[in-house]
């Protein structure tokens, strides 16, 4: 303890002397410092070594210690030219980045695109990756379209509409969407989307130079009559949709709407991009078949990712299209990163063909149902005037807010209470018809969901007391 105090005293004296002196000035000798501070030679040498490491002291063997030369101050680099060179930012880039930003551990996530870590099959994935890494073939070159075994699995999961040769693997759904929009569209062309819809799809479409036109949807999915009208008015050749547990509102395309949707697509001579992101996340009832399984003439471009149903690090997805469309996808895909890493492909094959995959899906169904019910019960307890959908699957519930609540204002205030939630207007490609919130039940445990809702209620009450209300008219939509 005394030695520690002595080191501190020696360091303090040398620092004071060095800061008052000029570069090259001699510092007190080891003998003088030992005498003044009653310290051992080892203690004094330790103090000098520490300050030499900090650049304050220069040690000259045989001559003593001196004040080190101070480097000339370096002017801060002028990077302002980049703003001119880069030009305008890409559409939706800030919003999408904020959506996927990893929050601090103490924050309650009421809006998340991924499963809570406790629901992820990390042990099974780790074991599969370890086995894959030991296979020499995993480290060799891969076909651009991916390993045949994995493409066969994705084709089978799509309902038998595709063969392995129709499937191309990519590193998650977002690169898959970018490939489709870039490969099938020309800048300035129109792509139709549901309203609301996944904001990552809107961002990818706009980044490809496409004009995004929304088509209203309701609890039964996209409205076929309005879809048909939108095709006729815009001349669009693509329609992007999530027919199963649509993100953010959770709707499942009703059985009696499937045929009219197909009819509208066929009349327009267009592609229907089916984002089957939530397959495996149904908690009530039986999952309906894919739209791809009912497509006879090659209109459906099918996209299925494993990231949402397993773990964020399982960046593997399959995109399927038949005939010339499939060839176009493979060509566009090659412009990105050639192919998905071999060890990840091997590990994915190992995992999805093992009993661990089915065990994971069974356990996930039970856990998600429990968490959904906990979230809905908390909303019914603390936020009586909110209308919240009861999703039969997926990860999210869609809350319609009262007229006196603005989604952006509420979200901003909630962040100050360590609750992460996103405003509903982010999922609209045009002006939203009201205020909404996407509430995620799959990204946090039950107790955190309940506490998060309780804090939202407290924030809402505080806003009303302080005169906070609807700021909808002065905030931009979309």
PDB file of N, CA and C in Angstrom, residues 160-260:
ATOM      1  N   UNK A 160     -42.835 -27.165 -53.308  1.00  0.00           N
ATOM      2  CA  UNK A 160     -42.694 -28.019 -54.476  1.00  0.00           C
ATOM      3  C   UNK A 160     -42.825 -27.310 -55.805  1.00  0.00           C
ATOM      4  N   UNK A 161     -42.954 -25.979 -55.799  1.00  0.00           N
ATOM      5  CA  UNK A 161     -43.100 -25.256 -57.060  1.00  0.00           C
ATOM      6  C   UNK A 161     -41.771 -25.130 -57.798  1.00  0.00           C
ATOM      7  N   UNK A 162     -40.671 -25.241 -57.052  1.00  0.00           N
ATOM      8  CA  UNK A 162     -39.354 -25.047 -57.642  1.00  0.00           C
ATOM      9  C   UNK A 162     -38.523 -26.328 -57.592  1.00  0.00           C
ATOM     10  N   UNK A 163     -37.558 -26.386 -58.483  1.00  0.00           N
ATOM     11  CA  UNK A 163     -36.504 -27.387 -58.409  1.00  0.00           C
ATOM     12  C   UNK A 163     -35.271 -26.722 -57.804  1.00  0.00           C
ATOM     13  N   UNK A 164     -34.288 -27.527 -57.445  1.00  0.00           N
ATOM     14  CA  UNK A 164     -33.061 -26.951 -56.885  1.00  0.00           C
ATOM     15  C   UNK A 164     -32.438 -25.953 -57.838  1.00  0.00           C
ATOM     16  N   UNK A 165     -32.539 -26.213 -59.149  1.00  0.00           N
ATOM     17  CA  UNK A 165     -31.946 -25.316 -60.128  1.00  0.00           C
ATOM     18  C   UNK A 165     -32.611 -23.963 -60.225  1.00  0.00           C
ATOM     19  N   UNK A 166     -33.808 -23.821 -59.626  1.00  0.00           N
ATOM     20  CA  UNK A 166     -34.517 -22.536 -59.641  1.00  0.00           C
ATOM     21  C   UNK A 166     -34.137 -21.645 -58.470  1.00  0.00           C
ATOM     22  N   UNK A 167     -33.386 -22.191 -57.503  1.00  0.00           N
ATOM     23  CA  UNK A 167     -33.070 -21.481 -56.265  1.00  0.00           C
ATOM     24  C   UNK A 167     -31.645 -20.942 -56.312  1.00  0.00           C
ATOM     25  N   UNK A 168     -31.469 -19.712 -55.837  1.00  0.00           N
ATOM     26  CA  UNK A 168     -30.151 -19.113 -55.652  1.00  0.00           C
ATOM     27  C   UNK A 168     -30.020 -18.687 -54.197  1.00  0.00           C
ATOM     28  N   UNK A 169     -28.906 -19.021 -53.584  1.00  0.00           N
ATOM     29  CA  UNK A 169     -28.686 -18.665 -52.183  1.00  0.00           C
ATOM     30  C   UNK A 169     -28.076 -17.272 -52.087  1.00  0.00           C
ATOM     31  N   UNK A 170     -28.416 -16.576 -51.005  1.00  0.00           N
ATOM     32  CA  UNK A 170     -27.836 -15.264 -50.753  1.00  0.00           C
ATOM     33  C   UNK A 170     -27.677 -15.075 -49.245  1.00  0.00           C
ATOM     34  N   UNK A 171     -26.963 -14.018 -48.878  1.00  0.00           N
ATOM     35  CA  UNK A 171     -26.615 -13.794 -47.466  1.00  0.00           C
ATOM     36  C   UNK A 171     -27.723 -13.044 -46.737  1.00  0.00           C
ATOM     37  N   UNK A 172     -28.873 -13.653 -46.602  1.00  0.00           N
ATOM     38  CA  UNK A 172     -29.987 -13.040 -45.904  1.00  0.00           C
ATOM     39  C   UNK A 172     -31.001 -12.431 -46.858  1.00  0.00           C
ATOM     40  N   UNK A 173     -32.150 -12.029 -46.302  1.00  0.00           N
ATOM     41  CA  UNK A 173     -33.247 -11.518 -47.124  1.00  0.00           C
ATOM     42  C   UNK A 173     -32.940 -10.160 -47.732  1.00  0.00           C
ATOM     43  N   UNK A 174     -32.220  -9.293 -47.002  1.00  0.00           N
ATOM     44  CA  UNK A 174     -31.978  -7.952 -47.526  1.00  0.00           C
ATOM     45  C   UNK A 174     -31.155  -7.984 -48.814  1.00  0.00           C
ATOM     46  N   UNK A 175     -30.039  -8.742 -48.869  1.00  0.00           N
ATOM     47  CA  UNK A 175     -29.348  -8.872 -50.161  1.00  0.00           C
ATOM     48  C   UNK A 175     -30.216  -9.528 -51.230  1.00  0.00           C
ATOM     49  N   UNK A 176     -31.104 -10.449 -50.808  1.00  0.00           N
ATOM     50  CA  UNK A 176     -32.005 -11.075 -51.758  1.00  0.00           C
ATOM     51  C   UNK A 176     -32.949 -10.071 -52.384  1.00  0.00           C
ATOM     52  N   UNK A 177     -33.513  -9.190 -51.560  1.00  0.00           N
ATOM     53  CA  UNK A 177     -34.404  -8.152 -52.080  1.00  0.00           C
ATOM     54  C   UNK A 177     -33.658  -7.214 -53.020  1.00  0.00           C
ATOM     55  N   UNK A 178     -32.443  -6.833 -52.635  1.00  0.00           N
ATOM     56  CA  UNK A 178     -31.652  -5.951 -53.496  1.00  0.00           C
ATOM     57  C   UNK A 178     -31.396  -6.607 -54.850  1.00  0.00           C
ATOM     58  N   UNK A 179     -31.128  -7.930 -54.824  1.00  0.00           N
ATOM     59  CA  UNK A 179     -30.893  -8.663 -56.068  1.00  0.00           C
ATOM     60  C   UNK A 179     -32.132  -8.654 -56.959  1.00  0.00           C
ATOM     61  N   UNK A 180     -33.294  -8.908 -56.367  1.00  0.00           N
ATOM     62  CA  UNK A 180     -34.538  -8.959 -57.145  1.00  0.00           C
ATOM     63  C   UNK A 180     -34.854  -7.595 -57.750  1.00  0.00           C
ATOM     64  N   UNK A 181     -34.809  -6.557 -56.936  1.00  0.00           N
ATOM     65  CA  UNK A 181     -35.182  -5.230 -57.432  1.00  0.00           C
ATOM     66  C   UNK A 181     -34.200  -4.734 -58.494  1.00  0.00           C
ATOM     67  N   UNK A 182     -32.927  -4.997 -58.276  1.00  0.00           N
ATOM     68  CA  UNK A 182     -31.935  -4.564 -59.254  1.00  0.00           C
ATOM     69  C   UNK A 182     -32.005  -5.395 -60.528  1.00  0.00           C
ATOM     70  N   UNK A 183     -32.289  -6.695 -60.361  1.00  0.00           N
ATOM     71  CA  UNK A 183     -32.304  -7.579 -61.517  1.00  0.00           C
ATOM     72  C   UNK A 183     -33.556  -7.479 -62.362  1.00  0.00           C
ATOM     73  N   UNK A 184     -34.695  -7.152 -61.746  1.00  0.00           N
ATOM     74  CA  UNK A 184     -35.964  -7.154 -62.461  1.00  0.00           C
ATOM     75  C   UNK A 184     -36.477  -5.765 -62.821  1.00  0.00           C
ATOM     76  N   UNK A 185     -35.891  -4.725 -62.269  1.00  0.00           N
ATOM     77  CA  UNK A 185     -36.406  -3.378 -62.504  1.00  0.00           C
ATOM     78  C   UNK A 185     -35.366  -2.462 -63.113  1.00  0.00           C
ATOM     79  N   UNK A 186     -35.855  -1.436 -63.768  1.00  0.00           N
ATOM     80  CA  UNK A 186     -35.009  -0.377 -64.300  1.00  0.00           C
ATOM     81  C   UNK A 186     -35.301   0.900 -63.511  1.00  0.00           C
ATOM     82  N   UNK A 187     -34.269   1.741 -63.301  1.00  0.00           N
ATOM     83  CA  UNK A 187     -34.511   2.992 -62.577  1.00  0.00           C
ATOM     84  C   UNK A 187     -35.675   3.774 -63.162  1.00  0.00           C
ATOM     85  N   UNK A 188     -36.541   4.234 -62.260  1.00  0.00           N
ATOM     86  CA  UNK A 188     -37.715   4.985 -62.676  1.00  0.00           C
ATOM     87  C   UNK A 188     -38.968   4.144 -62.784  1.00  0.00           C
ATOM     88  N   UNK A 189     -38.824   2.814 -62.848  1.00  0.00           N
ATOM     89  CA  UNK A 189     -40.006   1.953 -62.927  1.00  0.00           C
ATOM     90  C   UNK A 189     -40.683   1.845 -61.566  1.00  0.00           C
ATOM     91  N   UNK A 190     -41.901   1.331 -61.568  1.00  0.00           N
ATOM     92  CA  UNK A 190     -42.721   1.262 -60.362  1.00  0.00           C
ATOM     93  C   UNK A 190     -42.716  -0.142 -59.788  1.00  0.00           C
ATOM     94  N   UNK A 191     -42.620  -0.232 -58.471  1.00  0.00           N
ATOM     95  CA  UNK A 191     -42.884  -1.479 -57.765  1.00  0.00           C
ATOM     96  C   UNK A 191     -44.018  -1.213 -56.780  1.00  0.00           C
ATOM     97  N   UNK A 192     -45.015  -2.086 -56.772  1.00  0.00           N
ATOM     98  CA  UNK A 192     -46.130  -1.961 -55.839  1.00  0.00           C
ATOM     99  C   UNK A 192     -45.795  -2.689 -54.542  1.00  0.00           C
ATOM    100  N   UNK A 193     -46.210  -2.114 -53.416  1.00  0.00           N
ATOM    101  CA  UNK A 193     -45.996  -2.738 -52.113  1.00  0.00           C
ATOM    102  C   UNK A 193     -47.265  -2.609 -51.294  1.00  0.00           C
ATOM    103  N   UNK A 194     -47.412  -3.465 -50.305  1.00  0.00           N
ATOM    104  CA  UNK A 194     -48.520  -3.325 -49.371  1.00  0.00           C
ATOM    105  C   UNK A 194     -48.306  -2.087 -48.501  1.00  0.00           C
ATOM    106  N   UNK A 195     -49.382  -1.547 -47.971  1.00  0.00           N
ATOM    107  CA  UNK A 195     -49.292  -0.424 -47.038  1.00  0.00           C
ATOM    108  C   UNK A 195     -50.061  -0.774 -45.771  1.00  0.00           C
ATOM    109  N   UNK A 196     -49.333  -0.929 -44.640  1.00  0.00           N
ATOM    110  CA  UNK A 196     -47.892  -0.761 -44.469  1.00  0.00           C
ATOM    111  C   UNK A 196     -47.125  -2.003 -44.912  1.00  0.00           C
ATOM    112  N   UNK A 197     -45.793  -1.858 -44.953  1.00  0.00           N
ATOM    113  CA  UNK A 197     -44.960  -2.988 -45.354  1.00  0.00           C
ATOM    114  C   UNK A 197     -43.578  -2.872 -44.727  1.00  0.00           C
ATOM    115  N   UNK A 198     -42.761  -3.888 -44.949  1.00  0.00           N
ATOM    116  CA  UNK A 198     -41.408  -3.939 -44.406  1.00  0.00           C
ATOM    117  C   UNK A 198     -40.574  -2.795 -44.968  1.00  0.00           C
ATOM    118  N   UNK A 199     -40.039  -1.947 -44.089  1.00  0.00           N
ATOM    119  CA  UNK A 199     -39.329  -0.763 -44.565  1.00  0.00           C
ATOM    120  C   UNK A 199     -38.020  -1.116 -45.256  1.00  0.00           C
ATOM    121  N   UNK A 200     -37.439  -2.291 -44.944  1.00  0.00           N
ATOM    122  CA  UNK A 200     -36.227  -2.710 -45.640  1.00  0.00           C
ATOM    123  C   UNK A 200     -36.471  -2.968 -47.114  1.00  0.00           C
ATOM    124  N   UNK A 201     -37.667  -3.432 -47.444  1.00  0.00           N
ATOM    125  CA  UNK A 201     -38.006  -3.641 -48.852  1.00  0.00           C
ATOM    126  C   UNK A 201     -38.159  -2.306 -49.567  1.00  0.00           C
ATOM    127  N   UNK A 202     -38.787  -1.353 -48.907  1.00  0.00           N
ATOM    128  CA  UNK A 202     -38.941  -0.027 -49.501  1.00  0.00           C
ATOM    129  C   UNK A 202     -37.569   0.598 -49.734  1.00  0.00           C
ATOM    130  N   UNK A 203     -36.677   0.449 -48.745  1.00  0.00           N
ATOM    131  CA  UNK A 203     -35.330   1.011 -48.874  1.00  0.00           C
ATOM    132  C   UNK A 203     -34.574   0.365 -50.027  1.00  0.00           C
ATOM    133  N   UNK A 204     -34.669  -0.968 -50.155  1.00  0.00           N
ATOM    134  CA  UNK A 204     -33.961  -1.663 -51.228  1.00  0.00           C
ATOM    135  C   UNK A 204     -34.501  -1.270 -52.593  1.00  0.00           C
ATOM    136  N   UNK A 205     -35.816  -1.117 -52.688  1.00  0.00           N
ATOM    137  CA  UNK A 205     -36.423  -0.734 -53.966  1.00  0.00           C
ATOM    138  C   UNK A 205     -36.002   0.671 -54.370  1.00  0.00           C
ATOM    139  N   UNK A 206     -36.042   1.584 -53.427  1.00  0.00           N
ATOM    140  CA  UNK A 206     -35.647   2.960 -53.748  1.00  0.00           C
ATOM    141  C   UNK A 206     -34.159   3.053 -54.047  1.00  0.00           C
ATOM    142  N   UNK A 207     -33.369   2.253 -53.377  1.00  0.00           N
ATOM    143  CA  UNK A 207     -31.937   2.254 -53.655  1.00  0.00           C
ATOM    144  C   UNK A 207     -31.653   1.761 -55.067  1.00  0.00           C
ATOM    145  N   UNK A 208     -32.532   0.896 -55.589  1.00  0.00           N
ATOM    146  CA  UNK A 208     -32.391   0.409 -56.965  1.00  0.00           C
ATOM    147  C   UNK A 208     -32.954   1.400 -57.980  1.00  0.00           C
ATOM    148  N   UNK A 209     -33.430   2.533 -57.490  1.00  0.00           N
ATOM    149  CA  UNK A 209     -33.953   3.565 -58.390  1.00  0.00           C
ATOM    150  C   UNK A 209     -35.411   3.394 -58.747  1.00  0.00           C
ATOM    151  N   UNK A 210     -36.122   2.497 -58.050  1.00  0.00           N
ATOM    152  CA  UNK A 210     -37.526   2.241 -58.357  1.00  0.00           C
ATOM    153  C   UNK A 210     -38.435   3.221 -57.622  1.00  0.00           C
ATOM    154  N   UNK A 211     -39.593   3.487 -58.207  1.00  0.00           N
ATOM    155  CA  UNK A 211     -40.629   4.278 -57.547  1.00  0.00           C
ATOM    156  C   UNK A 211     -41.547   3.328 -56.801  1.00  0.00           C
ATOM    157  N   UNK A 212     -41.734   3.581 -55.526  1.00  0.00           N
ATOM    158  CA  UNK A 212     -42.528   2.702 -54.673  1.00  0.00           C
ATOM    159  C   UNK A 212     -43.934   3.259 -54.539  1.00  0.00           C
ATOM    160  N   UNK A 213     -44.912   2.464 -54.930  1.00  0.00           N
ATOM    161  CA  UNK A 213     -46.316   2.878 -54.859  1.00  0.00           C
ATOM    162  C   UNK A 213     -47.051   1.937 -53.903  1.00  0.00           C
ATOM    163  N   UNK A 214     -47.641   2.462 -52.836  1.00  0.00           N
ATOM    164  CA  UNK A 214     -48.312   1.606 -51.855  1.00  0.00           C
ATOM    165  C   UNK A 214     -49.723   1.218 -52.280  1.00  0.00           C
ATOM    166  N   UNK A 215     -50.126   0.010 -51.860  1.00  0.00           N
ATOM    167  CA  UNK A 215     -51.485  -0.490 -52.077  1.00  0.00           C
ATOM    168  C   UNK A 215     -52.060  -0.832 -50.702  1.00  0.00           C
ATOM    169  N   UNK A 216     -53.177  -0.258 -50.312  1.00  0.00           N
ATOM    170  CA  UNK A 216     -53.720  -0.487 -48.973  1.00  0.00           C
ATOM    171  C   UNK A 216     -53.994  -1.968 -48.680  1.00  0.00           C
ATOM    172  N   UNK A 217     -53.752  -2.335 -47.438  1.00  0.00           N
ATOM    173  CA  UNK A 217     -54.068  -3.683 -46.958  1.00  0.00           C
ATOM    174  C   UNK A 217     -54.849  -3.559 -45.662  1.00  0.00           C
ATOM    175  N   UNK A 218     -55.466  -4.657 -45.247  1.00  0.00           N
ATOM    176  CA  UNK A 218     -56.212  -4.677 -43.999  1.00  0.00           C
ATOM    177  C   UNK A 218     -55.903  -5.974 -43.266  1.00  0.00           C
ATOM    178  N   UNK A 219     -56.768  -6.379 -42.370  1.00  0.00           N
ATOM    179  CA  UNK A 219     -56.506  -7.568 -41.560  1.00  0.00           C
ATOM    180  C   UNK A 219     -56.438  -8.848 -42.381  1.00  0.00           C
ATOM    181  N   UNK A 220     -56.953  -8.822 -43.613  1.00  0.00           N
ATOM    182  CA  UNK A 220     -56.920  -9.990 -44.488  1.00  0.00           C
ATOM    183  C   UNK A 220     -55.873  -9.863 -45.593  1.00  0.00           C
ATOM    184  N   UNK A 221     -54.944  -8.919 -45.429  1.00  0.00           N
ATOM    185  CA  UNK A 221     -53.886  -8.754 -46.416  1.00  0.00           C
ATOM    186  C   UNK A 221     -54.207  -7.684 -47.434  1.00  0.00           C
ATOM    187  N   UNK A 222     -53.462  -7.696 -48.533  1.00  0.00           N
ATOM    188  CA  UNK A 222     -53.644  -6.674 -49.559  1.00  0.00           C
ATOM    189  C   UNK A 222     -55.044  -6.782 -50.167  1.00  0.00           C
ATOM    190  N   UNK A 223     -55.603  -5.627 -50.549  1.00  0.00           N
ATOM    191  CA  UNK A 223     -56.932  -5.623 -51.164  1.00  0.00           C
ATOM    192  C   UNK A 223     -56.789  -5.861 -52.668  1.00  0.00           C
ATOM    193  N   UNK A 224     -57.321  -6.965 -53.181  1.00  0.00           N
ATOM    194  CA  UNK A 224     -57.130  -7.302 -54.597  1.00  0.00           C
ATOM    195  C   UNK A 224     -57.691  -6.257 -55.559  1.00  0.00           C
ATOM    196  N   UNK A 225     -58.815  -5.637 -55.204  1.00  0.00           N
ATOM    197  CA  UNK A 225     -59.389  -4.645 -56.114  1.00  0.00           C
ATOM    198  C   UNK A 225     -58.470  -3.439 -56.272  1.00  0.00           C
ATOM    199  N   UNK A 226     -57.865  -3.008 -55.160  1.00  0.00           N
ATOM    200  CA  UNK A 226     -56.955  -1.865 -55.229  1.00  0.00           C
ATOM    201  C   UNK A 226     -55.626  -2.252 -55.873  1.00  0.00           C
ATOM    202  N   UNK A 227     -55.222  -3.508 -55.710  1.00  0.00           N
ATOM    203  CA  UNK A 227     -54.012  -3.980 -56.377  1.00  0.00           C
ATOM    204  C   UNK A 227     -54.204  -3.955 -57.888  1.00  0.00           C
ATOM    205  N   UNK A 228     -55.352  -4.436 -58.334  1.00  0.00           N
ATOM    206  CA  UNK A 228     -55.647  -4.439 -59.766  1.00  0.00           C
ATOM    207  C   UNK A 228     -55.667  -3.010 -60.314  1.00  0.00           C
ATOM    208  N   UNK A 229     -56.270  -2.107 -59.562  1.00  0.00           N
ATOM    209  CA  UNK A 229     -56.324  -0.710 -59.995  1.00  0.00           C
ATOM    210  C   UNK A 229     -54.927  -0.099 -60.051  1.00  0.00           C
ATOM    211  N   UNK A 230     -54.093  -0.445 -59.091  1.00  0.00           N
ATOM    212  CA  UNK A 230     -52.736   0.103 -59.069  1.00  0.00           C
ATOM    213  C   UNK A 230     -51.913  -0.402 -60.255  1.00  0.00           C
ATOM    214  N   UNK A 231     -52.084  -1.675 -60.603  1.00  0.00           N
ATOM    215  CA  UNK A 231     -51.390  -2.200 -61.779  1.00  0.00           C
ATOM    216  C   UNK A 231     -51.811  -1.434 -63.033  1.00  0.00           C
ATOM    217  N   UNK A 232     -53.134  -1.220 -63.180  1.00  0.00           N
ATOM    218  CA  UNK A 232     -53.626  -0.548 -64.386  1.00  0.00           C
ATOM    219  C   UNK A 232     -53.184   0.909 -64.448  1.00  0.00           C
ATOM    220  N   UNK A 233     -53.130   1.569 -63.302  1.00  0.00           N
ATOM    221  CA  UNK A 233     -52.784   2.989 -63.290  1.00  0.00           C
ATOM    222  C   UNK A 233     -51.290   3.220 -63.491  1.00  0.00           C
ATOM    223  N   UNK A 234     -50.434   2.341 -62.922  1.00  0.00           N
ATOM    224  CA  UNK A 234     -48.988   2.599 -62.935  1.00  0.00           C
ATOM    225  C   UNK A 234     -48.225   1.821 -63.999  1.00  0.00           C
ATOM    226  N   UNK A 235     -48.811   0.719 -64.497  1.00  0.00           N
ATOM    227  CA  UNK A 235     -48.067  -0.129 -65.418  1.00  0.00           C
ATOM    228  C   UNK A 235     -46.945  -0.898 -64.743  1.00  0.00           C
ATOM    229  N   UNK A 236     -47.040  -1.082 -63.438  1.00  0.00           N
ATOM    230  CA  UNK A 236     -45.984  -1.768 -62.679  1.00  0.00           C
ATOM    231  C   UNK A 236     -45.821  -3.209 -63.149  1.00  0.00           C
ATOM    232  N   UNK A 237     -44.591  -3.718 -63.032  1.00  0.00           N
ATOM    233  CA  UNK A 237     -44.296  -5.108 -63.385  1.00  0.00           C
ATOM    234  C   UNK A 237     -43.889  -5.937 -62.182  1.00  0.00           C
ATOM    235  N   UNK A 238     -43.950  -5.332 -60.966  1.00  0.00           N
ATOM    236  CA  UNK A 238     -43.595  -6.051 -59.750  1.00  0.00           C
ATOM    237  C   UNK A 238     -44.533  -5.664 -58.615  1.00  0.00           C
ATOM    238  N   UNK A 239     -44.864  -6.659 -57.809  1.00  0.00           N
ATOM    239  CA  UNK A 239     -45.626  -6.424 -56.591  1.00  0.00           C
ATOM    240  C   UNK A 239     -44.946  -7.192 -55.473  1.00  0.00           C
ATOM    241  N   UNK A 240     -44.500  -6.467 -54.449  1.00  0.00           N
ATOM    242  CA  UNK A 240     -43.838  -7.078 -53.290  1.00  0.00           C
ATOM    243  C   UNK A 240     -44.845  -7.255 -52.170  1.00  0.00           C
ATOM    244  N   UNK A 241     -44.909  -8.468 -51.588  1.00  0.00           N
ATOM    245  CA  UNK A 241     -45.847  -8.689 -50.483  1.00  0.00           C
ATOM    246  C   UNK A 241     -45.317  -9.742 -49.523  1.00  0.00           C
ATOM    247  N   UNK A 242     -45.876  -9.727 -48.322  1.00  0.00           N
ATOM    248  CA  UNK A 242     -45.607 -10.726 -47.286  1.00  0.00           C
ATOM    249  C   UNK A 242     -46.951 -11.351 -46.917  1.00  0.00           C
ATOM    250  N   UNK A 243     -47.344 -12.413 -47.594  1.00  0.00           N
ATOM    251  CA  UNK A 243     -48.673 -12.974 -47.364  1.00  0.00           C
ATOM    252  C   UNK A 243     -48.825 -13.703 -46.032  1.00  0.00           C
ATOM    253  N   UNK A 244     -47.720 -14.021 -45.362  1.00  0.00           N
ATOM    254  CA  UNK A 244     -47.786 -14.737 -44.085  1.00  0.00           C
ATOM    255  C   UNK A 244     -47.216 -13.857 -42.978  1.00  0.00           C
ATOM    256  N   UNK A 245     -48.101 -13.446 -42.039  1.00  0.00           N
ATOM    257  CA  UNK A 245     -47.709 -12.633 -40.882  1.00  0.00           C
ATOM    258  C   UNK A 245     -46.926 -11.396 -41.319  1.00  0.00           C
ATOM    259  N   UNK A 246     -47.547 -10.581 -42.136  1.00  0.00           N
ATOM    260  CA  UNK A 246     -46.879  -9.429 -42.727  1.00  0.00           C
ATOM    261  C   UNK A 246     -46.268  -8.525 -41.658  1.00  0.00           C
ATOM    262  N   UNK A 247     -45.068  -8.085 -41.911  1.00  0.00           N
ATOM    263  CA  UNK A 247     -44.363  -7.142 -41.060  1.00  0.00           C
ATOM    264  C   UNK A 247     -44.656  -5.730 -41.586  1.00  0.00           C
ATOM    265  N   UNK A 248     -45.302  -4.864 -40.796  1.00  0.00           N
ATOM    266  CA  UNK A 248     -45.397  -4.900 -39.344  1.00  0.00           C
ATOM    267  C   UNK A 248     -46.738  -5.344 -38.771  1.00  0.00           C
ATOM    268  N   UNK A 249     -47.790  -5.453 -39.574  1.00  0.00           N
ATOM    269  CA  UNK A 249     -49.140  -5.530 -38.992  1.00  0.00           C
ATOM    270  C   UNK A 249     -49.632  -6.952 -38.752  1.00  0.00           C
ATOM    271  N   UNK A 250     -48.881  -7.972 -39.194  1.00  0.00           N
ATOM    272  CA  UNK A 250     -49.201  -9.348 -38.844  1.00  0.00           C
ATOM    273  C   UNK A 250     -50.284 -10.016 -39.655  1.00  0.00           C
ATOM    274  N   UNK A 251     -50.825  -9.357 -40.685  1.00  0.00           N
ATOM    275  CA  UNK A 251     -51.929  -9.930 -41.456  1.00  0.00           C
ATOM    276  C   UNK A 251     -51.484 -11.148 -42.256  1.00  0.00           C
ATOM    277  N   UNK A 252     -52.415 -12.082 -42.408  1.00  0.00           N
ATOM    278  CA  UNK A 252     -52.223 -13.247 -43.271  1.00  0.00           C
ATOM    279  C   UNK A 252     -53.182 -13.087 -44.458  1.00  0.00           C
ATOM    280  N   UNK A 253     -52.680 -13.208 -45.662  1.00  0.00           N
ATOM    281  CA  UNK A 253     -53.529 -13.066 -46.839  1.00  0.00           C
ATOM    282  C   UNK A 253     -54.640 -14.108 -46.798  1.00  0.00           C
ATOM    283  N   UNK A 254     -55.880 -13.626 -46.801  1.00  0.00           N
ATOM    284  CA  UNK A 254     -57.037 -14.512 -46.682  1.00  0.00           C
ATOM    285  C   UNK A 254     -57.113 -15.463 -47.875  1.00  0.00           C
ATOM    286  N   UNK A 255     -57.646 -16.659 -47.601  1.00  0.00           N
ATOM    287  CA  UNK A 255     -57.732 -17.664 -48.653  1.00  0.00           C
ATOM    288  C   UNK A 255     -58.554 -17.169 -49.843  1.00  0.00           C
ATOM    289  N   UNK A 256     -59.637 -16.434 -49.575  1.00  0.00           N
ATOM    290  CA  UNK A 256     -60.478 -15.992 -50.690  1.00  0.00           C
ATOM    291  C   UNK A 256     -59.880 -14.811 -51.457  1.00  0.00           C
ATOM    292  N   UNK A 257     -58.734 -14.310 -51.007  1.00  0.00           N
ATOM    293  CA  UNK A 257     -58.065 -13.230 -51.735  1.00  0.00           C
ATOM    294  C   UNK A 257     -56.905 -13.736 -52.597  1.00  0.00           C
ATOM    295  N   UNK A 258     -56.497 -14.964 -52.384  1.00  0.00           N
ATOM    296  CA  UNK A 258     -55.328 -15.448 -53.105  1.00  0.00           C
ATOM    297  C   UNK A 258     -55.567 -15.496 -54.623  1.00  0.00           C
ATOM    298  N   UNK A 259     -56.710 -16.063 -55.023  1.00  0.00           N
ATOM    299  CA  UNK A 259     -57.009 -16.147 -56.464  1.00  0.00           C
ATOM    300  C   UNK A 259     -57.145 -14.768 -57.105  1.00  0.00           C
ATOM    301  N   UNK A 260     -57.867 -13.807 -56.497  1.00  0.00           N
ATOM    302  CA  UNK A 260     -57.945 -12.476 -57.108  1.00  0.00           C
ATOM    303  C   UNK A 260     -56.589 -11.767 -57.194  1.00  0.00           C
TER     304      UNK A 260
END
